JSON list of C-alpha atoms in Angstrom, two decimals:
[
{"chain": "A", "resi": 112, "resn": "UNK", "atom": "CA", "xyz": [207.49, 48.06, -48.79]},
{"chain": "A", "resi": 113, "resn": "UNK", "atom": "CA", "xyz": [209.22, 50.39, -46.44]},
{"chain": "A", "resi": 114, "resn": "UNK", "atom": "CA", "xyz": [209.02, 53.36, -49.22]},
{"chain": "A", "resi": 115, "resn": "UNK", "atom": "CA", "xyz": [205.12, 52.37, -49.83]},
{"chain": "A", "resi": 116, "resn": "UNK", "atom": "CA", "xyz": [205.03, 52.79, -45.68]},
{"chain": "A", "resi": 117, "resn": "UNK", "atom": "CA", "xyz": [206.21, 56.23, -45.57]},
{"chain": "A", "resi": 118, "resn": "UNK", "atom": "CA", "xyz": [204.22, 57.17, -48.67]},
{"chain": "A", "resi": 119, "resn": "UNK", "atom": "CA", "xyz": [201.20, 56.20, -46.79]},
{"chain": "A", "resi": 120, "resn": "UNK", "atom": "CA", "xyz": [201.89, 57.78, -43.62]},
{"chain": "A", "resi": 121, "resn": "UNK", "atom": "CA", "xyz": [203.03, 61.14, -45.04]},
{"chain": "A", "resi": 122, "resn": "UNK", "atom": "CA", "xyz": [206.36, 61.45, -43.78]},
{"chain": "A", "resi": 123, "resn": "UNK", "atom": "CA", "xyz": [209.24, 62.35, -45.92]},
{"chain": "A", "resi": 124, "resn": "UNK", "atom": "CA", "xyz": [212.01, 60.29, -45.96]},
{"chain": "A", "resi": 125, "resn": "UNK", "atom": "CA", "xyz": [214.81, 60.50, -43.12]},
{"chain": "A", "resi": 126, "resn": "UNK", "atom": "CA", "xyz": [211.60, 62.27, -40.94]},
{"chain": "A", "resi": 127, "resn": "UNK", "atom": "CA", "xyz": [213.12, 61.90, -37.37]},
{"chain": "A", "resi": 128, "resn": "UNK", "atom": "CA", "xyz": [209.90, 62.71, -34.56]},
{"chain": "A", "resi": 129, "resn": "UNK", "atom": "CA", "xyz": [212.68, 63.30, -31.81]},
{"chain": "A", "resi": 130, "resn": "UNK", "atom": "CA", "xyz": [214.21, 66.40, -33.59]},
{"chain": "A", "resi": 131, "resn": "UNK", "atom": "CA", "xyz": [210.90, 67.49, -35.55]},
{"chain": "A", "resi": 132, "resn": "UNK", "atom": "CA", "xyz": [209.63, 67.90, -31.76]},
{"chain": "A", "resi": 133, "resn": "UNK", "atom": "CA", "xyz": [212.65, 69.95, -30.40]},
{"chain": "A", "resi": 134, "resn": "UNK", "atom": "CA", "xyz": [211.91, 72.32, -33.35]},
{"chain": "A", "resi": 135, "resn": "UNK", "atom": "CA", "xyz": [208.44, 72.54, -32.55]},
{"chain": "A", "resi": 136, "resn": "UNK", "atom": "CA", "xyz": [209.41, 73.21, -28.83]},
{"chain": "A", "resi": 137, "resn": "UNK", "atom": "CA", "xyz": [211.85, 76.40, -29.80]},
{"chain": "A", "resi": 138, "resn": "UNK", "atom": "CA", "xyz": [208.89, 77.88, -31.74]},
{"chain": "A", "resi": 139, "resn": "UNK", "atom": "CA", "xyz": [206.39, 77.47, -28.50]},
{"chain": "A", "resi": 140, "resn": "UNK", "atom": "CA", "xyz": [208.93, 78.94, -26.91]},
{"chain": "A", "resi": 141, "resn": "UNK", "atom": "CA", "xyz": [209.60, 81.90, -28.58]},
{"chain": "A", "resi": 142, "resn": "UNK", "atom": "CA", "xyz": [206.24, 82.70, -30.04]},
{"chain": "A", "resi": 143, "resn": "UNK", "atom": "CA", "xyz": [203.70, 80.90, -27.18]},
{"chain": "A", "resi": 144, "resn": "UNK", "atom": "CA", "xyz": [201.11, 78.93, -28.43]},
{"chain": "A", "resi": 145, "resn": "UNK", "atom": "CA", "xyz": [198.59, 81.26, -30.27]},
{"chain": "A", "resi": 146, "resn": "UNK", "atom": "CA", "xyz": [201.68, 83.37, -31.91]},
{"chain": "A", "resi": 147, "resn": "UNK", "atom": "CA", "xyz": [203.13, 80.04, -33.06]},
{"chain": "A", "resi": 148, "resn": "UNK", "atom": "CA", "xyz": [201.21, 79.26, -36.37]},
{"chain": "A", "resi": 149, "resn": "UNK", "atom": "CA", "xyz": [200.77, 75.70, -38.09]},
{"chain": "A", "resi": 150, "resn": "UNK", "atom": "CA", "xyz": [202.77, 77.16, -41.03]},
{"chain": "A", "resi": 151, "resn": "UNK", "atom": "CA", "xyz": [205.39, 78.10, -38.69]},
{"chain": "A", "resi": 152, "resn": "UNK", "atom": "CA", "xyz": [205.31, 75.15, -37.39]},
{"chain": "A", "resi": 153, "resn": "UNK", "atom": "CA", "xyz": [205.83, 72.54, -40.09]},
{"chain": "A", "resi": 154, "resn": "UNK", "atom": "CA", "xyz": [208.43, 74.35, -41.53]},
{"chain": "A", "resi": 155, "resn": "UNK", "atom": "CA", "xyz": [210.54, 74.90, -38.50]},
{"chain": "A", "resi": 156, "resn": "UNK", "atom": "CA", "xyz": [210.19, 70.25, -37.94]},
{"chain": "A", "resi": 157, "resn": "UNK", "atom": "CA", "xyz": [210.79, 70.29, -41.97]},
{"chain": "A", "resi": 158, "resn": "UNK", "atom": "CA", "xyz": [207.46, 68.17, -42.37]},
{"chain": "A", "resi": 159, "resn": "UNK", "atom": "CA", "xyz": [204.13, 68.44, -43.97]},
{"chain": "A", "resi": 160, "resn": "UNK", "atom": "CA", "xyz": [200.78, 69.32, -41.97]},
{"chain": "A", "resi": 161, "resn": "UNK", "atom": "CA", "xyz": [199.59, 66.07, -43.05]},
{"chain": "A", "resi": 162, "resn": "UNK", "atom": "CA", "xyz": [202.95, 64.74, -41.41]},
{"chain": "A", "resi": 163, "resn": "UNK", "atom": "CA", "xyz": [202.61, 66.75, -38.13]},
{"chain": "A", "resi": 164, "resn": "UNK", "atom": "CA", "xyz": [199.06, 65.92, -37.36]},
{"chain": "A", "resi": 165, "resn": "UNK", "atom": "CA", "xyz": [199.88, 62.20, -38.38]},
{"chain": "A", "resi": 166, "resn": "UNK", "atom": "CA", "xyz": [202.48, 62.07, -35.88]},
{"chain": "A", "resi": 167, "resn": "UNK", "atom": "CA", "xyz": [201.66, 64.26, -32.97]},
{"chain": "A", "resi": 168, "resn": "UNK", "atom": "CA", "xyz": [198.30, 64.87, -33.07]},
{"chain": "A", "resi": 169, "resn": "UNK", "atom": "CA", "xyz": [196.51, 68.59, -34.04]},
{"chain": "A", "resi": 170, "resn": "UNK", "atom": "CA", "xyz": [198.22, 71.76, -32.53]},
{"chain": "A", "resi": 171, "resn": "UNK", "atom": "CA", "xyz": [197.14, 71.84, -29.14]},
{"chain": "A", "resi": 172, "resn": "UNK", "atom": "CA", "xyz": [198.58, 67.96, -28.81]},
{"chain": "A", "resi": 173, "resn": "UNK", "atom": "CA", "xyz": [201.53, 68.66, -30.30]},
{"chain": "A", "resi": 174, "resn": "UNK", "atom": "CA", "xyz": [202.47, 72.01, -27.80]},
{"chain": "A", "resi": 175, "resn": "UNK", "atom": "CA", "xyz": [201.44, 69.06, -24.65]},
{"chain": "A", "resi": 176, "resn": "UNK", "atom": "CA", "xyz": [203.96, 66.99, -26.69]},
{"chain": "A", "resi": 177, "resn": "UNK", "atom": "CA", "xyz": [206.37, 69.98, -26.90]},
{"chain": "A", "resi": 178, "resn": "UNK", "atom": "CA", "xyz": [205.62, 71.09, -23.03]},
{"chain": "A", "resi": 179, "resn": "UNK", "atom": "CA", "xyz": [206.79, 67.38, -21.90]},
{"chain": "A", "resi": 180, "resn": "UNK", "atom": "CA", "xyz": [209.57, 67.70, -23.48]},
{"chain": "A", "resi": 181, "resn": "UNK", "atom": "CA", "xyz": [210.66, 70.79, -21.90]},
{"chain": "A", "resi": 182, "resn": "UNK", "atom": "CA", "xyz": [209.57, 69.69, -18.61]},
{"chain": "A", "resi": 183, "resn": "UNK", "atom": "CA", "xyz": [212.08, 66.44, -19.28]},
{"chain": "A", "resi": 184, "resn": "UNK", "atom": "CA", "xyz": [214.91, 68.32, -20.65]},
{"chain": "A", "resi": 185, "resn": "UNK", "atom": "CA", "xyz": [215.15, 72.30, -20.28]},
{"chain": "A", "resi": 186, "resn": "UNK", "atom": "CA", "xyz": [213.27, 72.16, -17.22]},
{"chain": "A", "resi": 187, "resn": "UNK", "atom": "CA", "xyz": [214.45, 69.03, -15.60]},
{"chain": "A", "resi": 188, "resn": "UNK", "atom": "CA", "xyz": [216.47, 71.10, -13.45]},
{"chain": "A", "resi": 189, "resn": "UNK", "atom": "CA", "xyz": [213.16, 71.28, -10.88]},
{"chain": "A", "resi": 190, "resn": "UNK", "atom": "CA", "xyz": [213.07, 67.83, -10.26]},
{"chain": "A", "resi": 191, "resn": "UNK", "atom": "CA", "xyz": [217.01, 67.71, -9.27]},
{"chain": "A", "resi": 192, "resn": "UNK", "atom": "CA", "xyz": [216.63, 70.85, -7.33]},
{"chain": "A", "resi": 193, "resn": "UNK", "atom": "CA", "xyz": [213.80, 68.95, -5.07]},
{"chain": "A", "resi": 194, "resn": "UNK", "atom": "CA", "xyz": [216.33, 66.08, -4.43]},
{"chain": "A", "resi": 195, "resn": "UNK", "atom": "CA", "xyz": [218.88, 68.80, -2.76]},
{"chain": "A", "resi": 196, "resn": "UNK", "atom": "CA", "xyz": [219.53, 67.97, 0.89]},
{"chain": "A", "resi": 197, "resn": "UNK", "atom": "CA", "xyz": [218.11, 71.08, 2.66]},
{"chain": "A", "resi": 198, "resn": "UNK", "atom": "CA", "xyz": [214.51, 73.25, 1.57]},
{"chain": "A", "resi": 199, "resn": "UNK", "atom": "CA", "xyz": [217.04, 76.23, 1.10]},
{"chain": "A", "resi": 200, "resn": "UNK", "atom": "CA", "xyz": [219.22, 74.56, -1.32]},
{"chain": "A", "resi": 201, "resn": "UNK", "atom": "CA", "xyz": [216.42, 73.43, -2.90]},
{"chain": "A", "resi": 202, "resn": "UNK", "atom": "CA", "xyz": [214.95, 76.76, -2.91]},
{"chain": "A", "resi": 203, "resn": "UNK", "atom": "CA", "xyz": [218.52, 77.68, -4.28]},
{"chain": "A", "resi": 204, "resn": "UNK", "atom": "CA", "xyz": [219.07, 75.18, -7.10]},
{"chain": "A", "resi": 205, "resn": "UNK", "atom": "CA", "xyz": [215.55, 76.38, -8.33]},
{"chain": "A", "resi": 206, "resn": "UNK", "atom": "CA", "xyz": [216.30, 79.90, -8.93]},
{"chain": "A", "resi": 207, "resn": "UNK", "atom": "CA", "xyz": [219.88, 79.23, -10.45]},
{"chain": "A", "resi": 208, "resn": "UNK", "atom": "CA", "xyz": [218.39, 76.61, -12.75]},
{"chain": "A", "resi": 209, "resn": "UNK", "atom": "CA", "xyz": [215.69, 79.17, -13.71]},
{"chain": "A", "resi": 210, "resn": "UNK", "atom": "CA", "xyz": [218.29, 81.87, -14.48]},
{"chain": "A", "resi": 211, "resn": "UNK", "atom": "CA", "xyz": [220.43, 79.56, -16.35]},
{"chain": "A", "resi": 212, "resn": "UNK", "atom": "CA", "xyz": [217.83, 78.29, -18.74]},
{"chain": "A", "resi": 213, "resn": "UNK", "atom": "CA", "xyz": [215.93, 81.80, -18.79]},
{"chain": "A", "resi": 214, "resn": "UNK", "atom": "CA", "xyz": [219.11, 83.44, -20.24]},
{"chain": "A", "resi": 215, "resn": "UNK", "atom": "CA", "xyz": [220.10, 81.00, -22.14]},
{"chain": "A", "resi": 216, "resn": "UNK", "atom": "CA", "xyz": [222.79, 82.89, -24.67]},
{"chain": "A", "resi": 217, "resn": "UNK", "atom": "CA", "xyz": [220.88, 80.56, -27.83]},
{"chain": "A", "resi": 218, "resn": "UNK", "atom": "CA", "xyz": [217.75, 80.13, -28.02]},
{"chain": "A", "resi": 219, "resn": "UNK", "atom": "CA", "xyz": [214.63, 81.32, -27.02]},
{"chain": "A", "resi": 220, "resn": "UNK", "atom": "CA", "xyz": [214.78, 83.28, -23.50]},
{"chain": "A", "resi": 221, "resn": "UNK", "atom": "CA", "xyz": [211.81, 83.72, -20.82]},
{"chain": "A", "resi": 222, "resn": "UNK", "atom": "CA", "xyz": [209.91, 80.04, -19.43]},
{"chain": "A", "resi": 223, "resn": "UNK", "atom": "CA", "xyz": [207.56, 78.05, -21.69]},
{"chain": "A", "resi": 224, "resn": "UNK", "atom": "CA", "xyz": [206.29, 77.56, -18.58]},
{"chain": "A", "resi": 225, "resn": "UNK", "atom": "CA", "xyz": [205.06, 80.83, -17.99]},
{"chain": "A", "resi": 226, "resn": "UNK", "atom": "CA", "xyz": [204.99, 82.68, -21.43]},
{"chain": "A", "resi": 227, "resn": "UNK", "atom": "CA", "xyz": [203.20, 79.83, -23.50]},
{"chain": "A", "resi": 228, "resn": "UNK", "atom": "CA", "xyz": [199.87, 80.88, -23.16]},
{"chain": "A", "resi": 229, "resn": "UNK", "atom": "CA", "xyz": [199.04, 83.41, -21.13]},
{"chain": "A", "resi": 230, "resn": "UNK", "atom": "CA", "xyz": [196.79, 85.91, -22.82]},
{"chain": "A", "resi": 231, "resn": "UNK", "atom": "CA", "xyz": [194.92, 83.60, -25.56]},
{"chain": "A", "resi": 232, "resn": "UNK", "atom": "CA", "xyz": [191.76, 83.28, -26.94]},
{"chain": "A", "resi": 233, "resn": "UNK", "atom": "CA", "xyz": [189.01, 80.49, -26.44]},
{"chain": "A", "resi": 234, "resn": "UNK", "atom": "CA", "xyz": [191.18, 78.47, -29.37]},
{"chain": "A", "resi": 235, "resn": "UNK", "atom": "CA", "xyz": [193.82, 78.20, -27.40]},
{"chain": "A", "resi": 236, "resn": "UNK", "atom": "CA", "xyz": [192.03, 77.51, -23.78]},
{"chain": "A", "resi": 237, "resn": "UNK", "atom": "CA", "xyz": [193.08, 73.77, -23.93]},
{"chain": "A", "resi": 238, "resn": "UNK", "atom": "CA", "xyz": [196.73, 75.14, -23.92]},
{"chain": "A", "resi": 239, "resn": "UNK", "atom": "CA", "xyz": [196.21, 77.82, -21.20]},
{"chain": "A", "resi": 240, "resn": "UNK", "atom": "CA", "xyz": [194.69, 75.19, -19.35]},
{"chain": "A", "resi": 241, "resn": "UNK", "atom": "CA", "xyz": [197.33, 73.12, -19.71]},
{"chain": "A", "resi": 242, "resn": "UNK", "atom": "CA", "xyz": [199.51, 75.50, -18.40]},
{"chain": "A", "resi": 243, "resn": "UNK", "atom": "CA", "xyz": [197.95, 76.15, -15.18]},
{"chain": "A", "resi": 244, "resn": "UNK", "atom": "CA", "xyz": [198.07, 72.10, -14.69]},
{"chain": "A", "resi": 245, "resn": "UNK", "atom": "CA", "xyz": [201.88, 71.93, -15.54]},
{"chain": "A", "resi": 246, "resn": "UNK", "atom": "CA", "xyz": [202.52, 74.98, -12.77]},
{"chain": "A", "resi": 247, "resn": "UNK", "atom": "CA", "xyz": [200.48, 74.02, -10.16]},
{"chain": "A", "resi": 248, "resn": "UNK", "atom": "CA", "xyz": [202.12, 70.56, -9.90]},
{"chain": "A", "resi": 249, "resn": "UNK", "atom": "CA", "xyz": [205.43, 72.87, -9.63]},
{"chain": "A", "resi": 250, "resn": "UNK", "atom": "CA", "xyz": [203.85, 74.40, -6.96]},
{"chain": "A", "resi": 251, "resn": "UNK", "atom": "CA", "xyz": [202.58, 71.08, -5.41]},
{"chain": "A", "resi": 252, "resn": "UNK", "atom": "CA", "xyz": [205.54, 68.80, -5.70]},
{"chain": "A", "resi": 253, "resn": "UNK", "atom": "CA", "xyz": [207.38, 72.55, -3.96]},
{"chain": "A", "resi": 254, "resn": "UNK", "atom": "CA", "xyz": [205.12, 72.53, -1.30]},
{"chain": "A", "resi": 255, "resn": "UNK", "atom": "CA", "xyz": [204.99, 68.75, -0.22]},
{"chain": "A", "resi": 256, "resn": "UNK", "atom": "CA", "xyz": [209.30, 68.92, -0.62]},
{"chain": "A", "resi": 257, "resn": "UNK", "atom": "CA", "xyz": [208.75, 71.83, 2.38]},
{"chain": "A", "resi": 258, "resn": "UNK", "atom": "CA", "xyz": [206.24, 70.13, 3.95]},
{"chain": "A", "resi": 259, "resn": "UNK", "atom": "CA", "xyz": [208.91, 66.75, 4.04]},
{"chain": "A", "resi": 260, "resn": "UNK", "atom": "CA", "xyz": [211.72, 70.10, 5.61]},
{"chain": "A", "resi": 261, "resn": "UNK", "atom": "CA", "xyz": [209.17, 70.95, 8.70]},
{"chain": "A", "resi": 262, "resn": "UNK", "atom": "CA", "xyz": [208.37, 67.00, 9.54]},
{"chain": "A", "resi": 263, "resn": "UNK", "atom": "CA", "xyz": [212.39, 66.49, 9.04]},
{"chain": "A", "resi": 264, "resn": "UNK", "atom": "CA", "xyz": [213.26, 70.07, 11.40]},
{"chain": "A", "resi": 265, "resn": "UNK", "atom": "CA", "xyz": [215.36, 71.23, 8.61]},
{"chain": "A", "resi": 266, "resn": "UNK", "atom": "CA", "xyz": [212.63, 74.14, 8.41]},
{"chain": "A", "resi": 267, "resn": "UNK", "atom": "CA", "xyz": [211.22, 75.54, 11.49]},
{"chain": "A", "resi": 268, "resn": "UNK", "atom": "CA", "xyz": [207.83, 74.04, 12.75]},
{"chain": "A", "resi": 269, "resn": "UNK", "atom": "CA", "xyz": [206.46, 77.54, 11.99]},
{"chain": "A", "resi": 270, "resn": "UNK", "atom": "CA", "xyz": [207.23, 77.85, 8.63]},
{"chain": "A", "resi": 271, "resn": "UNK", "atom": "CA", "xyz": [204.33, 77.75, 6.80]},
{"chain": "A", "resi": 272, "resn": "UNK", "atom": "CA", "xyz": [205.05, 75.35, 3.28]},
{"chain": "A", "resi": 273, "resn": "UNK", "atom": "CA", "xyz": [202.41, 76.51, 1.17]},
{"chain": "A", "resi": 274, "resn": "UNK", "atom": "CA", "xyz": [203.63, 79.95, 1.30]},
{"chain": "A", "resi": 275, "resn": "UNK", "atom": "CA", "xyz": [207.29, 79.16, 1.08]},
{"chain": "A", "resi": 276, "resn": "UNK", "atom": "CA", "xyz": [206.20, 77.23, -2.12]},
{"chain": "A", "resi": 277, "resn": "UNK", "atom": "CA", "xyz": [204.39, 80.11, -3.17]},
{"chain": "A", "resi": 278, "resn": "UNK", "atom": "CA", "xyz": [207.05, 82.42, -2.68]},
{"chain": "A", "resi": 279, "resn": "UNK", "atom": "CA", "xyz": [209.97, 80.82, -4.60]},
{"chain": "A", "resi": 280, "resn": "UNK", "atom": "CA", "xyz": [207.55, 79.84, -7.70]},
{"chain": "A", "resi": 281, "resn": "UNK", "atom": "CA", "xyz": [206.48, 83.02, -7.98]},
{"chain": "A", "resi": 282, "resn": "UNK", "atom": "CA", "xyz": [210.31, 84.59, -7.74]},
{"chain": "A", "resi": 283, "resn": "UNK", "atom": "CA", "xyz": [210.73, 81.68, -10.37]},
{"chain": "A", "resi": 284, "resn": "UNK", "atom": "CA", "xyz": [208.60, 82.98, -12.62]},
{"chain": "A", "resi": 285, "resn": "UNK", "atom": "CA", "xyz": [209.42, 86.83, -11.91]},
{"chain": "A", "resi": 286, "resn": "UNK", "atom": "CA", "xyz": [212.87, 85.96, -12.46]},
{"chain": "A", "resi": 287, "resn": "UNK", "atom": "CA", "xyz": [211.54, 84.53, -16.78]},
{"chain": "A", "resi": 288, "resn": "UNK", "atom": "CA", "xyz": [209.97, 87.54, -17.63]},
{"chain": "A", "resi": 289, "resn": "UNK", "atom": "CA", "xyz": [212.47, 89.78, -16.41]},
{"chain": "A", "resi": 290, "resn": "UNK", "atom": "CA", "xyz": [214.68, 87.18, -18.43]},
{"chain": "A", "resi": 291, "resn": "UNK", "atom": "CA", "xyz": [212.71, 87.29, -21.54]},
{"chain": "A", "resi": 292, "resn": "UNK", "atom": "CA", "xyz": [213.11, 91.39, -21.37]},
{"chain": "A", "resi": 293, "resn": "UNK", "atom": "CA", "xyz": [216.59, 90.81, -21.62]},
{"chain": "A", "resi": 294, "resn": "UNK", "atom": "CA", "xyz": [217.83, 91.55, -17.91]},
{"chain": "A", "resi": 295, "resn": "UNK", "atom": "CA", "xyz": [221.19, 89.96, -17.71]},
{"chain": "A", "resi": 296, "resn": "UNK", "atom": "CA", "xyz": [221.83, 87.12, -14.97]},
{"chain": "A", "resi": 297, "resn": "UNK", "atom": "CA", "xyz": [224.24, 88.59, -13.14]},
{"chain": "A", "resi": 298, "resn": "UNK", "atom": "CA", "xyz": [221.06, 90.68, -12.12]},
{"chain": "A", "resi": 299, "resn": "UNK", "atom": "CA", "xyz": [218.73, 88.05, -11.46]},
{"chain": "A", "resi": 300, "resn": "UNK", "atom": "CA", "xyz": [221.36, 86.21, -9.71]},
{"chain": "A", "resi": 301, "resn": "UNK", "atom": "CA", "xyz": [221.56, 89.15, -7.55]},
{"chain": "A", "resi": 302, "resn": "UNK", "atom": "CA", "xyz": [217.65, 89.10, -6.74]},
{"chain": "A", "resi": 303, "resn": "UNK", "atom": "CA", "xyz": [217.78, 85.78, -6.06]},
{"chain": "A", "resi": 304, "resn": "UNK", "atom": "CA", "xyz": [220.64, 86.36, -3.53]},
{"chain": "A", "resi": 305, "resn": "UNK", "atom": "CA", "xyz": [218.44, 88.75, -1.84]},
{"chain": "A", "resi": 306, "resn": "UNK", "atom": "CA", "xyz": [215.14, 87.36, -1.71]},
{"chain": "A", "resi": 307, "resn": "UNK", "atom": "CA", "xyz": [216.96, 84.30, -0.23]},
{"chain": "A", "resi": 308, "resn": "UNK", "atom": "CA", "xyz": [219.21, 86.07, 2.50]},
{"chain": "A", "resi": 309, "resn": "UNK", "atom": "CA", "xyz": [215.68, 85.64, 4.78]},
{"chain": "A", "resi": 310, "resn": "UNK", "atom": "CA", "xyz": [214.98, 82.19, 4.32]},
{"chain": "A", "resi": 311, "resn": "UNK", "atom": "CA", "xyz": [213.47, 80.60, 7.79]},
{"chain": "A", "resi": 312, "resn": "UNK", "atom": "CA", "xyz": [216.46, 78.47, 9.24]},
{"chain": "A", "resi": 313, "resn": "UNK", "atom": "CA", "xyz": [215.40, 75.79, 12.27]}
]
């Protein structure tokens, strides 16, 4: 019975969605979403398309599948960072955790985040579009965490939030493509340094 199951569903035996999806995720990664092709695909989560679209849906479904994924794991270091105690050690933990998985010394290099999809055609929209979703909540959930530091007086009434957010996402993302050309961290670690040393201070 179990054998007629997997017959009928297309997946070959031992077929584990977990680690097919973590492949899928490296190839996003390194080739976006319109360089990464269905061929590409499959063979990198060792399955059939019939398998693939079975399980997670067409392409576009599977790179949201793929992008959660990142967001829970590679990128999970946002979500920590906004717990830190004080906006600038939040502002802090967010750089270092972008260095750190930007240069990552296996793997792909650069942000899914911010290399996924950004110059695509109208076949890939629904991904672009995606993208701009998954970084403006960044920005949002950044923003409302400095927004929490003026109310508390950790930043100074003055400071305005929206900007601060904008500032350190943007550095954020700066800081991915200057990873994905290669530009070592103790470089970026040094820009962060510096674009930090005039954070507002109540």
């Amino acid at each position: 019975m179990e054998t007629e199951r997997r017959r009928r569903s297309g997946r070959p035996r031992g077929f584990d969605p977990d680690e097919a999806l973590e492949r899928a995720l490296l190839v996003f990664w390194e080739r976006g979403y319109e360089g990464a092709s269905l061929a590409e695909l499959t063979e990198a989560m060792g399955i059939s398309t019939t398998s693939m679209y079975a399980t997670f849906g067409n392409k576009e479904e599977l790179f949201g599948k793929a992008l959660q994924r990142y967001t829970e794991g590679a990128s999970a270091y946002v979500a920590r960072a906004l717990e830190e105690p004080t906006a600038l050690e939040v502002a802090t933990a967010i750089l270092a955790g972008t260095i750190r998985t930007t240069t990552r010394p296996v793997g792909p290099r650069g942000c899914l985040g911010v290399q996924g999809a950004l110059a695509t055609g109208d076949s890939a929209r629904g991904a672009r579009d995606l993208l701009i979703g998954w970084r403006d909540d960044g920005y949002t959930a950044l923003r409302e965490r400095f927004e929490r530091a003026v109310d508390d007086g950790d930043l100074p009434s003055e400071a305005d939030p929206a900007l601060l957010a904008r500032y350190v996402t943007a550095l954020g993302y700066g800081i991915a493509v200057q990873a994905a050309s290669g530009v070592p961290c103790d470089e970026l670690q040094e820009m962060a340094d510096a674009a930090l040393r005039g954070w507002p201070l109540s």
